[in-house]
CSV table of C-alpha atoms and ligand atoms in Angstrom, one decimal:
chain,number,residue,atom,x,y,z
A,478,MET,CA,124.1,-65.2,-39.0
A,479,THR,CA,122.2,-67.5,-36.6
A,480,ASP,CA,120.0,-69.9,-38.5
A,481,ASN,CA,116.5,-69.5,-37.2
A,482,ALA,CA,113.3,-71.4,-38.2
A,483,TRP,CA,112.6,-69.3,-41.2
A,484,SER,CA,116.0,-67.8,-42.4
A,485,GLY,CA,116.1,-70.0,-45.5
A,486,ARG,CA,114.1,-67.5,-47.4
A,487,PHE,CA,116.3,-64.5,-46.5
A,488,ALA,CA,119.5,-63.0,-47.9
A,489,GLU,CA,120.5,-61.0,-44.8
A,490,PRO,CA,119.9,-61.3,-41.1
A,491,VAL,CA,117.6,-58.9,-39.2
A,492,SER,CA,119.3,-56.1,-37.3
A,493,ASP,CA,119.6,-56.4,-33.5
A,494,LEU,CA,117.0,-53.7,-33.1
A,495,VAL,CA,114.5,-55.6,-35.3
A,496,LYS,CA,115.3,-58.8,-33.5
A,497,ARG,CA,114.5,-57.2,-30.2
A,498,TYR,CA,111.4,-55.4,-31.6
A,499,THR,CA,109.9,-58.5,-33.0
A,500,ALA,CA,110.8,-61.1,-30.3
A,501,SER,CA,108.3,-62.1,-27.7
A,502,VAL,CA,110.4,-64.6,-25.7
A,503,SER,CA,110.9,-62.2,-22.9
A,504,PHE,CA,107.2,-62.3,-22.0
A,505,ASP,CA,105.8,-65.4,-23.7
A,506,GLN,CA,108.2,-67.8,-22.0
A,507,ARG,CA,105.8,-68.0,-19.1
A,508,MET,CA,103.6,-70.1,-21.3
A,509,TRP,CA,106.2,-72.9,-21.5
A,510,ARG,CA,104.1,-75.4,-19.6
A,511,GLN,CA,101.2,-74.9,-22.0
A,512,ASP,CA,103.5,-74.9,-25.0
A,513,ILE,CA,105.0,-78.3,-24.0
A,514,ARG,CA,101.6,-79.7,-23.1
A,515,GLY,CA,100.2,-78.7,-26.5
A,516,SER,CA,103.2,-80.1,-28.4
A,517,LEU,CA,102.9,-83.4,-26.6
A,518,ALA,CA,99.2,-83.8,-27.4
A,519,HIS,CA,100.0,-82.8,-31.0
A,520,ALA,CA,102.9,-85.3,-31.3
A,521,LYS,CA,100.8,-88.1,-29.7
A,522,MET,CA,98.1,-87.5,-32.3
A,523,LEU,CA,100.6,-87.4,-35.2
A,524,ALA,CA,101.9,-90.9,-34.0
A,525,ARG,CA,98.4,-92.3,-33.6
A,526,GLN,CA,97.6,-91.2,-37.2
A,527,GLY,CA,100.8,-92.7,-38.6
A,528,ILE,CA,102.1,-89.3,-39.5
A,529,ILE,CA,105.2,-89.7,-37.3
A,530,SER,CA,106.7,-93.0,-36.0
A,531,ALA,CA,106.3,-94.3,-32.4
A,532,GLU,CA,110.1,-93.9,-32.0
A,533,ASP,CA,109.8,-90.2,-33.0
A,534,LEU,CA,107.0,-89.8,-30.4
A,535,ALA,CA,109.1,-91.4,-27.7
A,536,ALA,CA,112.1,-89.2,-28.6
A,537,ILE,CA,109.8,-86.1,-28.5
A,538,GLU,CA,108.4,-87.1,-25.1
A,539,ARG,CA,111.9,-87.8,-23.7
A,540,GLY,CA,113.2,-84.5,-25.0
A,541,MET,CA,110.3,-82.5,-23.7
A,542,ALA,CA,110.6,-84.1,-20.2
A,543,GLN,CA,114.2,-82.9,-20.1
A,544,ILE,CA,113.3,-79.4,-21.4
A,545,ALA,CA,110.6,-79.1,-18.8
A,546,ALA,CA,113.1,-80.0,-16.1
A,547,GLU,CA,115.6,-77.5,-17.4
A,548,ILE,CA,113.1,-74.7,-17.5
A,549,ALA,CA,111.7,-75.5,-14.0
A,550,ALA,CA,115.3,-75.5,-12.7
A,551,GLY,CA,116.1,-72.2,-14.3
A,552,ALA,CA,118.7,-73.9,-16.4
A,553,PHE,CA,117.2,-73.3,-19.8
A,554,ALA,CA,119.0,-70.8,-22.0
A,555,TRP,CA,116.2,-68.6,-23.5
A,556,ASN,CA,117.5,-67.0,-26.6
A,557,LEU,CA,116.4,-63.8,-28.3
A,558,ASP,CA,117.5,-65.2,-31.7
A,559,ASP,CA,114.8,-67.8,-31.4
A,560,GLU,CA,112.1,-65.1,-31.1
A,561,ASP,CA,109.5,-66.8,-29.0
A,562,VAL,CA,108.7,-69.6,-26.5
A,563,HIS,CA,107.6,-71.9,-29.4
A,564,LEU,CA,110.8,-71.7,-31.4
A,565,ASN,CA,113.1,-71.7,-28.3
A,566,ILE,CA,111.6,-75.0,-27.1
A,567,GLU,CA,111.5,-76.5,-30.6
A,568,LYS,CA,115.2,-75.7,-31.2
A,569,ARG,CA,116.2,-77.2,-27.9
A,570,LEU,CA,114.2,-80.3,-28.7
A,571,THR,CA,115.9,-80.7,-32.0
A,572,ALA,CA,119.3,-80.3,-30.3
A,573,LEU,CA,118.3,-83.0,-27.8
A,574,VAL,CA,116.6,-85.6,-30.0
A,575,GLY,CA,117.5,-84.7,-33.6
A,576,ASP,CA,115.1,-85.3,-36.5
A,577,ALA,CA,112.2,-86.3,-34.3
A,578,GLY,CA,112.3,-82.7,-33.0
A,579,LYS,CA,112.2,-81.4,-36.6
A,580,ARG,CA,109.1,-83.5,-37.3
A,581,LEU,CA,107.1,-82.1,-34.4
A,582,HIS,CA,105.9,-79.1,-36.4
A,583,THR,CA,104.2,-81.3,-39.1
A,584,GLY,CA,100.7,-80.2,-39.7
A,585,ARG,CA,101.0,-77.3,-37.3
A,586,SER,CA,101.9,-73.6,-37.5
A,587,ARG,CA,102.9,-71.2,-34.7
A,588,ASN,CA,99.6,-69.4,-35.5
A,589,ASP,CA,97.4,-72.3,-34.2
A,590,GLN,CA,100.1,-73.2,-31.6
A,591,VAL,CA,100.2,-69.8,-30.0
A,592,ALA,CA,96.4,-69.5,-29.9
A,593,THR,CA,96.3,-72.9,-28.2
A,594,ASP,CA,98.9,-71.9,-25.6
A,595,ILE,CA,97.1,-68.7,-24.7
A,596,ARG,CA,93.8,-70.5,-24.3
A,597,LEU,CA,95.5,-73.1,-22.0
A,598,TRP,CA,97.2,-70.4,-20.0
A,599,LEU,CA,94.0,-68.4,-19.6
A,600,ARG,CA,92.0,-71.4,-18.7
A,601,ASP,CA,94.4,-72.0,-15.8
A,602,ALA,CA,94.2,-68.4,-14.8
A,603,ILE,CA,90.4,-68.5,-14.7
A,604,ASP,CA,90.5,-71.6,-12.6
A,605,THR,CA,92.8,-69.9,-10.1
A,606,LEU,CA,90.5,-66.9,-10.1
A,607,ASP,CA,87.4,-69.1,-9.4
A,608,GLY,CA,88.9,-70.3,-6.2
A,609,LEU,CA,89.9,-66.7,-5.2
A,610,PHE,CA,86.4,-65.4,-5.9
A,611,ASP,CA,85.1,-68.1,-3.7
A,612,ALA,CA,87.5,-67.3,-0.9
A,613,LEU,CA,86.7,-63.6,-1.0
A,614,ILE,CA,82.9,-64.2,-1.2
A,615,ARG,CA,83.2,-66.5,1.9
A,616,ALA,CA,85.2,-64.0,3.8
A,617,LEU,CA,82.6,-61.3,3.1
A,618,LEU,CA,79.8,-63.7,4.1
A,619,ASP,CA,81.5,-64.3,7.4
A,620,LEU,CA,81.9,-60.6,8.1
A,621,ALA,CA,78.3,-60.0,7.0
A,622,GLU,CA,77.1,-62.7,9.4
A,623,ALA,CA,79.0,-61.2,12.3
A,624,HIS,CA,77.3,-57.8,11.5
A,625,ALA,CA,73.8,-59.0,10.4
A,626,GLU,CA,72.4,-56.6,13.0
A,627,THR,CA,75.0,-53.9,13.2
A,628,PRO,CA,73.3,-50.6,12.1
A,629,LEU,CA,75.1,-48.5,9.5
A,630,PRO,CA,73.9,-45.3,7.9
A,631,GLY,CA,73.0,-46.1,4.4
A,632,PHE,CA,73.9,-43.3,2.0
A,633,THR,CA,72.5,-41.9,-1.1
A,634,HIS,CA,74.4,-38.9,-2.6
A,635,LEU,CA,76.8,-39.6,0.2
A,636,GLN,CA,74.2,-38.1,2.6
A,637,VAL,CA,72.6,-40.2,5.4
A,638,ALA,CA,69.6,-41.8,3.8
A,639,GLN,CA,68.2,-44.7,5.8
A,640,PRO,CA,69.6,-47.2,8.3
A,641,VAL,CA,70.9,-50.5,6.9
A,642,THR,CA,72.9,-53.2,8.5
A,643,PHE,CA,76.6,-53.4,7.8
A,644,GLY,CA,76.0,-57.1,6.9
A,645,HIS,CA,73.4,-56.0,4.3
A,646,HIS,CA,75.8,-53.5,2.8
A,647,LEU,CA,78.5,-56.2,2.5
A,648,LEU,CA,76.1,-58.5,0.8
A,649,ALA,CA,75.7,-56.0,-2.0
A,650,TYR,CA,79.4,-56.7,-2.8
A,651,VAL,CA,78.8,-60.4,-2.6
A,652,GLU,CA,76.1,-60.0,-5.3
A,653,MET,CA,78.6,-58.2,-7.5
A,654,LEU,CA,81.4,-60.7,-7.0
A,655,ARG,CA,79.0,-63.6,-7.7
A,656,ARG,CA,78.1,-62.0,-11.0
A,657,ASP,CA,81.8,-61.5,-11.7
A,658,ARG,CA,82.6,-65.1,-10.9
A,659,ALA,CA,79.8,-66.3,-13.2
A,660,ARG,CA,81.0,-64.0,-16.0
A,661,CYS,CA,84.5,-65.7,-15.8
A,662,ALA,CA,82.9,-69.1,-15.8
A,663,ASP,CA,80.9,-68.2,-18.9
A,664,CYS,CA,83.9,-66.8,-20.6
A,665,ARG,CA,85.8,-70.0,-19.8
A,666,LYS,CA,83.5,-72.0,-22.1
A,667,ARG,CA,84.6,-69.9,-25.1
A,668,VAL,CA,88.3,-70.0,-24.0
A,669,ASN,CA,88.1,-73.8,-23.8
A,670,ARG,CA,88.1,-74.6,-27.5
A,671,LEU,CA,91.0,-76.0,-29.5
A,672,PRO,CA,92.6,-74.0,-32.4
A,673,LEU,CA,95.2,-76.6,-33.2
A,674,GLY,CA,94.6,-78.1,-36.6
A,675,ALA,CA,93.9,-74.8,-38.2
A,676,ALA,CA,97.7,-74.7,-39.0
A,677,ALA,CA,98.6,-71.3,-40.6
A,678,LEU,CA,95.0,-70.5,-41.5
A,679,ALA,CA,93.6,-73.0,-43.9
A,680,GLY,CA,94.0,-76.3,-42.2
A,681,THR,CA,96.5,-79.0,-43.2
A,682,THR,CA,96.9,-81.7,-45.8
A,683,PHE,CA,97.8,-84.3,-43.1
A,684,PRO,CA,95.1,-86.7,-41.8
A,685,ILE,CA,94.9,-85.1,-38.3
A,686,ASP,CA,92.5,-86.0,-35.5
A,687,ARG,CA,91.6,-82.7,-33.9
A,688,GLU,CA,89.0,-84.2,-31.6
A,689,PHE,CA,91.7,-86.4,-30.1
A,690,VAL,CA,93.9,-83.5,-29.4
A,691,ALA,CA,91.0,-81.6,-27.9
A,692,ARG,CA,90.3,-84.4,-25.5
A,693,GLU,CA,94.0,-84.8,-24.6
A,694,LEU,CA,94.1,-81.1,-23.6
A,695,GLY,CA,90.7,-81.0,-21.8
A,696,PHE,CA,89.1,-78.7,-24.4
A,697,GLU,CA,85.3,-78.9,-24.7
A,698,GLY,CA,85.6,-78.9,-28.5
A,699,VAL,CA,87.5,-77.6,-31.5
A,700,CYS,CA,87.3,-74.2,-33.1
A,701,THR,CA,85.2,-75.0,-36.1
A,702,ASN,CA,86.7,-72.5,-38.7
A,703,SER,CA,90.4,-72.6,-39.3
A,704,ILE,CA,90.6,-68.9,-40.2
A,705,ASP,CA,88.7,-67.9,-37.1
A,706,ALA,CA,90.8,-70.3,-35.0
A,707,VAL,CA,94.0,-68.5,-35.7
A,708,SER,CA,92.7,-64.9,-35.7
A,709,ASP,CA,90.2,-64.9,-32.9
A,710,ARG,CA,91.1,-63.2,-29.7
A,711,ASP,CA,87.5,-62.5,-28.5
A,712,PHE,CA,88.1,-64.9,-25.6
A,713,ALA,CA,90.9,-62.7,-24.3
A,714,ILE,CA,88.9,-59.5,-24.7
A,715,GLU,CA,85.9,-61.1,-23.0
A,716,PHE,CA,88.1,-62.1,-20.1
A,717,CYS,CA,89.6,-58.6,-19.8
A,718,ALA,CA,86.1,-57.1,-19.9
A,719,ALA,CA,85.0,-59.4,-17.1
A,720,ALA,CA,88.2,-58.5,-15.2
A,721,ALA,CA,87.6,-54.8,-15.8
A,722,LEU,CA,84.1,-55.0,-14.3
A,723,THR,CA,85.4,-56.9,-11.3
A,724,MET,CA,88.0,-54.2,-10.8
A,725,VAL,CA,85.2,-51.6,-10.9
A,726,HIS,CA,83.5,-53.5,-8.0
A,727,ILE,CA,86.8,-53.8,-6.1
A,728,SER,CA,87.5,-50.1,-6.7
A,729,ARG,CA,84.1,-49.1,-5.3
A,730,PHE,CA,84.6,-51.3,-2.2
A,731,SER,CA,88.1,-49.8,-1.8
A,732,GLU,CA,86.7,-46.3,-2.0
A,733,GLU,CA,84.3,-47.2,0.8
A,734,LEU,CA,87.0,-48.8,3.0
A,735,ILE,CA,89.2,-45.7,2.6
A,736,LEU,CA,86.3,-43.4,3.4
A,737,TRP,CA,85.2,-45.5,6.4
A,738,MET,CA,88.8,-45.5,7.7
A,739,ASN,CA,89.0,-41.7,7.6
A,740,PRO,CA,89.1,-40.6,11.3
A,741,ARG,CA,86.2,-38.2,10.6
A,742,VAL,CA,84.1,-41.2,9.7
A,743,GLY,CA,85.9,-43.9,11.7
A,744,PHE,CA,83.5,-46.8,10.9
A,745,ILE,CA,86.2,-49.3,10.5
A,746,ASP,CA,89.9,-49.9,11.0
A,747,LEU,CA,92.0,-52.1,8.8
A,748,ALA,CA,94.6,-54.5,10.3
A,749,ASP,CA,98.0,-52.9,10.5
A,750,ARG,CA,99.5,-55.4,8.1
A,751,PHE,CA,97.4,-54.0,5.2
A,752,CYS,CA,98.4,-50.4,5.9
A,753,THR,CA,101.6,-48.4,5.8
A,754,GLY,CA,102.9,-45.3,7.6
A,755,SER,CA,104.4,-42.1,6.4
A,756,SER,CA,108.1,-41.4,6.3
A,757,ILE,CA,107.5,-37.8,7.5
A,758,MET,CA,104.3,-37.9,9.5
A,759,PRO,CA,104.7,-40.2,12.4
A,760,GLN,CA,101.0,-40.4,13.2
A,761,LYS,CA,99.9,-41.7,9.8
A,762,LYS,CA,98.3,-45.1,9.1
A,763,ASN,CA,97.4,-45.2,5.4
A,764,PRO,CA,95.0,-47.6,3.7
A,765,ASP,CA,97.5,-48.4,0.9
A,766,VAL,CA,96.0,-51.8,-0.1
A,767,PRO,CA,92.6,-50.4,-1.1
A,768,GLU,CA,94.1,-47.3,-2.5
A,769,LEU,CA,96.4,-49.4,-4.8
A,770,ALA,CA,93.5,-51.6,-5.8
A,771,ARG,CA,91.5,-48.5,-6.7
A,772,GLY,CA,94.5,-47.4,-8.7
A,773,LYS,CA,95.1,-50.7,-10.4
A,774,SER,CA,91.6,-50.8,-11.8
A,775,GLY,CA,93.0,-48.2,-14.3
A,776,ARG,CA,95.6,-50.5,-15.8
A,777,VAL,CA,93.0,-53.3,-16.2
A,778,PHE,CA,90.6,-50.9,-18.0
A,779,GLY,CA,93.6,-49.8,-20.1
A,780,HIS,CA,94.4,-53.4,-21.1
A,781,LEU,CA,90.8,-53.9,-22.2
A,782,MET,CA,91.0,-50.8,-24.4
A,783,GLY,CA,94.4,-51.9,-25.7
A,784,LEU,CA,93.1,-55.3,-26.8
A,785,LEU,CA,90.0,-53.9,-28.5
A,786,THR,CA,92.2,-51.5,-30.4
A,787,LEU,CA,94.7,-54.2,-31.2
A,788,MET,CA,92.0,-56.2,-33.0
A,789,LYS,CA,89.9,-53.6,-34.7
A,790,GLY,CA,92.0,-53.0,-37.8
A,791,GLN,CA,93.2,-56.5,-38.4
A,792,PRO,CA,92.2,-58.3,-41.6
A,793,LEU,CA,91.9,-62.0,-41.4
A,794,ALA,CA,93.7,-64.2,-40.5
A,795,TYR,CA,96.8,-64.1,-38.2
A,796,ASN,CA,98.9,-60.9,-38.1
A,797,LYS,CA,101.9,-60.3,-36.1
A,798,ASP,CA,99.9,-57.6,-34.3
A,799,ASN,CA,98.5,-60.5,-32.3
A,800,GLN,CA,101.8,-60.9,-30.4
A,801,GLU,CA,100.8,-57.7,-28.6
A,802,ASP,CA,97.8,-59.6,-26.9
A,803,LYS,CA,100.0,-61.3,-24.3
A,804,GLU,CA,101.3,-58.6,-22.0
A,805,PRO,CA,97.9,-57.0,-21.4
A,806,LEU,CA,96.3,-60.3,-20.9
A,807,PHE,CA,98.9,-61.6,-18.5
A,808,ASP,CA,99.0,-58.3,-16.6
A,809,THR,CA,95.2,-58.3,-16.3
A,810,ALA,CA,95.1,-61.8,-14.9
A,811,ASP,CA,98.1,-61.1,-12.6
A,812,THR,CA,96.5,-58.0,-11.3
A,813,LEU,CA,93.1,-59.5,-10.7
A,814,ILE,CA,94.6,-62.6,-9.0
A,815,ASP,CA,96.7,-60.6,-6.7
A,816,THR,CA,93.9,-58.2,-5.9
A,817,LEU,CA,91.3,-60.9,-5.1
A,818,ARG,CA,93.9,-62.7,-3.0
A,819,ILE,CA,94.8,-59.7,-0.9
A,820,PHE,CA,91.1,-58.7,-0.4
A,821,ALA,CA,90.3,-62.2,0.7
A,822,GLU,CA,93.1,-61.9,3.3
A,823,MET,CA,92.2,-58.4,4.3
A,824,ALA,CA,88.4,-58.9,4.8
A,825,PRO,CA,88.7,-60.8,8.1
A,826,GLY,CA,91.0,-58.0,9.3
A,827,ILE,CA,88.4,-55.3,8.9
A,828,ARG,CA,87.6,-54.2,12.5
A,829,VAL,CA,84.1,-52.7,12.6
A,830,LYS,CA,83.4,-49.9,15.0
A,831,PRO,CA,79.6,-50.1,15.6
A,832,GLU,CA,79.6,-47.1,18.0
A,833,ALA,CA,80.8,-44.8,15.2
A,834,MET,CA,78.2,-46.1,12.9
A,835,ALA,CA,75.5,-45.7,15.5
A,836,ALA,CA,76.6,-42.1,16.3
A,837,ALA,CA,76.5,-41.2,12.6
A,838,LEU,CA,73.0,-42.6,12.3
A,839,LYS,CA,71.8,-40.3,15.0
A,840,GLN,CA,72.8,-37.2,13.0
A,841,GLY,CA,71.1,-37.6,9.7
A,842,TYR,CA,67.4,-38.1,10.4
A,843,ALA,CA,67.8,-41.6,9.0
A,844,THR,CA,64.3,-42.7,10.2
A,845,ALA,CA,62.4,-39.8,8.6
A,846,THR,CA,61.0,-42.1,5.9
A,847,ASP,CA,59.8,-44.4,8.6
A,848,LEU,CA,57.8,-41.6,10.1
A,849,ALA,CA,56.3,-40.8,6.7
A,850,ASP,CA,55.4,-44.5,6.2
A,851,TYR,CA,53.8,-44.5,9.7
A,852,LEU,CA,51.5,-41.6,8.7
A,853,VAL,CA,50.6,-43.4,5.5
A,854,LYS,CA,49.6,-46.5,7.5
A,855,LYS,CA,47.3,-44.2,9.5
A,856,GLY,CA,45.6,-43.0,6.3
A,857,LEU,CA,47.5,-40.0,5.1
A,858,PRO,CA,48.5,-39.9,1.4
A,859,PHE,CA,52.2,-40.4,1.0
A,860,ARG,CA,52.9,-37.0,-0.5
A,861,ASP,CA,51.2,-35.3,2.4
A,862,ALA,CA,53.1,-37.5,4.9
A,863,HIS,CA,56.3,-36.5,3.2
A,864,GLU,CA,55.5,-32.9,3.6
A,865,ALA,CA,54.5,-33.2,7.3
A,866,VAL,CA,57.7,-35.1,8.1
A,867,ALA,CA,59.9,-32.6,6.1
A,868,ARG,CA,58.5,-29.8,8.3
A,869,ALA,CA,59.2,-31.9,11.4
A,870,VAL,CA,62.8,-32.5,10.3
A,871,ARG,CA,63.3,-28.7,9.7
A,872,ALA,CA,62.0,-27.9,13.2
A,873,ALA,CA,64.1,-30.6,14.8
A,874,GLU,CA,67.2,-29.4,12.9
A,875,GLN,CA,66.6,-25.9,14.2
A,876,LYS,CA,66.6,-27.3,17.7
A,877,GLY,CA,69.6,-29.5,17.0
A,878,ARG,CA,67.7,-32.6,18.0
A,879,ASP,CA,66.8,-36.0,16.6
A,880,LEU,CA,63.1,-36.7,15.7
A,881,ALA,CA,63.0,-39.3,18.4
A,882,ASN,CA,63.9,-36.6,21.0
A,883,LEU,CA,61.0,-34.3,20.1
A,884,PRO,CA,58.1,-34.4,22.7
A,885,LEU,CA,54.9,-36.0,21.5
A,886,GLU,CA,52.9,-32.7,21.5
A,887,GLU,CA,55.5,-31.2,19.3
A,888,LEU,CA,55.4,-34.1,16.8
A,889,GLN,CA,51.6,-33.9,16.9
A,890,SER,CA,51.8,-30.3,15.7
A,891,PHE,CA,52.9,-31.7,12.3
A,892,SER,CA,50.2,-34.3,12.1
A,893,ALA,CA,47.3,-35.1,14.4
A,894,LEU,CA,47.6,-38.7,13.3
A,895,ILE,CA,50.8,-39.1,15.4
A,896,GLY,CA,50.3,-41.1,18.6
A,897,ALA,CA,52.5,-42.4,21.4
A,898,ASP,CA,53.4,-45.5,19.3
A,899,VAL,CA,55.4,-43.3,17.0
A,900,TYR,CA,58.6,-43.7,19.0
A,901,ALA,CA,58.9,-47.3,18.1
A,902,VAL,CA,59.2,-46.5,14.4
A,903,LEU,CA,61.7,-43.7,15.0
A,904,THR,CA,64.3,-46.1,16.4
A,905,VAL,CA,67.0,-47.5,14.2
A,906,GLU,CA,66.2,-51.1,15.3
A,907,GLY,CA,62.5,-50.6,14.5
A,908,SER,CA,63.4,-49.1,11.1
A,909,LEU,CA,65.7,-52.0,10.2
A,910,ALA,CA,63.3,-54.7,11.4
A,911,ALA,CA,60.4,-53.2,9.4
A,912,ARG,CA,62.2,-53.8,6.1
A,913,ASN,CA,61.4,-57.4,6.3
A,914,HIS,CA,61.1,-58.8,2.8
A,915,ILE,CA,63.4,-60.5,0.4
A,916,GLY,CA,66.2,-58.2,-0.5
A,917,GLY,CA,65.5,-55.9,2.5
A,918,THR,CA,67.8,-54.9,5.3
A,919,ALA,CA,66.0,-56.5,8.3
A,920,PRO,CA,68.5,-58.6,10.2
A,921,GLN,CA,66.3,-61.6,9.8
A,922,GLN,CA,66.4,-61.1,6.0
A,923,VAL,CA,70.2,-60.6,6.1
A,924,ARG,CA,70.6,-63.9,7.9
A,925,ALA,CA,68.4,-65.7,5.4
A,926,ALA,CA,70.3,-64.1,2.5
A,927,ILE,CA,73.6,-65.3,4.0
A,928,ALA,CA,72.2,-68.9,4.4
A,929,ARG,CA,70.9,-68.8,0.9
A,930,LEU,CA,74.2,-67.5,-0.5
A,931,ARG,CA,76.2,-70.1,1.5
A,932,SER,CA,74.2,-72.9,0.1
A,933,MET,CA,74.6,-71.8,-3.5
A,934,PRO,CA,77.5,-73.1,-5.6
B,1374,LIG,N1,105.2,-65.1,-31.1
B,1374,LIG,C1,104.0,-65.1,-32.0
B,1374,LIG,C2,102.8,-64.5,-31.3
B,1374,LIG,O1,102.9,-64.4,-30.2
B,1374,LIG,C3,103.8,-66.6,-32.4
B,1374,LIG,C4,103.1,-66.7,-33.7
B,1374,LIG,C5,104.0,-66.2,-34.8
B,1374,LIG,N2,103.4,-66.6,-36.1
B,1374,LIG,C6,104.0,-66.0,-37.2
B,1374,LIG,N3,103.5,-66.4,-38.3
B,1374,LIG,N4,105.0,-65.1,-37.1
B,1374,LIG,O2,101.8,-64.3,-31.9
């Protein structure tokens, strides 16, 4: 029987199946940097407080430096018998430096240790994401600026509604992504609290200095209840909720890219390097990247549901159930990081086809509301204007023509208030320019919005 950290209490070893079932080292070893960082801060504090000697601290620091080098070089022998990342590293430390290694766990438990490691890991992931949100937002702002005047049919119910500019449409996604980024930043404040010092659940009898450890690790403060410190996973759930909502936005954008790339629509083309072909149909160019992003939203939503379910039945404080928090959390962060990165790379490769957008705009009577507004400005109540224009659209449709192509006398048959100046409001450019207020689609407003967004942090 291999001696592990807790075998003293037991009369027989666990079976291989139980060992495999209960171990987490295969997936929590990726937190090794955070584990070592946390241990070093803890050891430094123990030495400052006179709980271990300066020699012990030096030995721990020396051993940990070697372990870090071994892991980074791929030379560390991860062992299932040692259950998790924490025990694997501690065992190697003791092999390297003897009793000093055995003193490291003084005043600490794996319960507060693992909570600390996850928080450090997630904080790093959030910081990576922050840069990626910024990159994607900037890429969309550049594309929006290039198309501040490019008319696009705006849809409601997926039917042509009113003209908008392609830039304005993209800025809607910028708004979503800015909220997503802010949600992650807000979540980070609650991630960034130190559980260490809670020990198993009740605190420790040693004269520890938690504030010192918090400062060493860059935490904004300590978790102020030891029971909550070891059992709380709200921060992971919050992160997954923020990630899930971001994936909703990415999935909606993906759906639009896929639709726009359909040859029947043809509003855009994606650079070849983001598409793949078919092994049977030689003509195919498929928008795989947005399709996969739309699909991957499902796994992120699933992880959120998984974590909520993981926590709902747990009595205080730590339970082994919590070990199941890592894979969903890691996969959520990995998926979101890859997705934002690939979208930031893909955005500049979106080739816009303004002719197709303009052609689609000619087909849906997109300026009908402008004609109604025109009549209102001449004194007709809006409901009557709506009725008059609806009749005009019906007549134009029967003739297979656009409103702008009906002769003046015919337009006047729907309302005597219509004059020769009507044609200016029936153009797409006139329609766009008229929506000239904050949040509106007028090119002037789109440019102002881009400048505003660029200047914001
Ligand atoms: N591998 C464990 C986890 O991920 C570490 C904490 C174990 N604590 C314990 N009392 N068994 O949660």
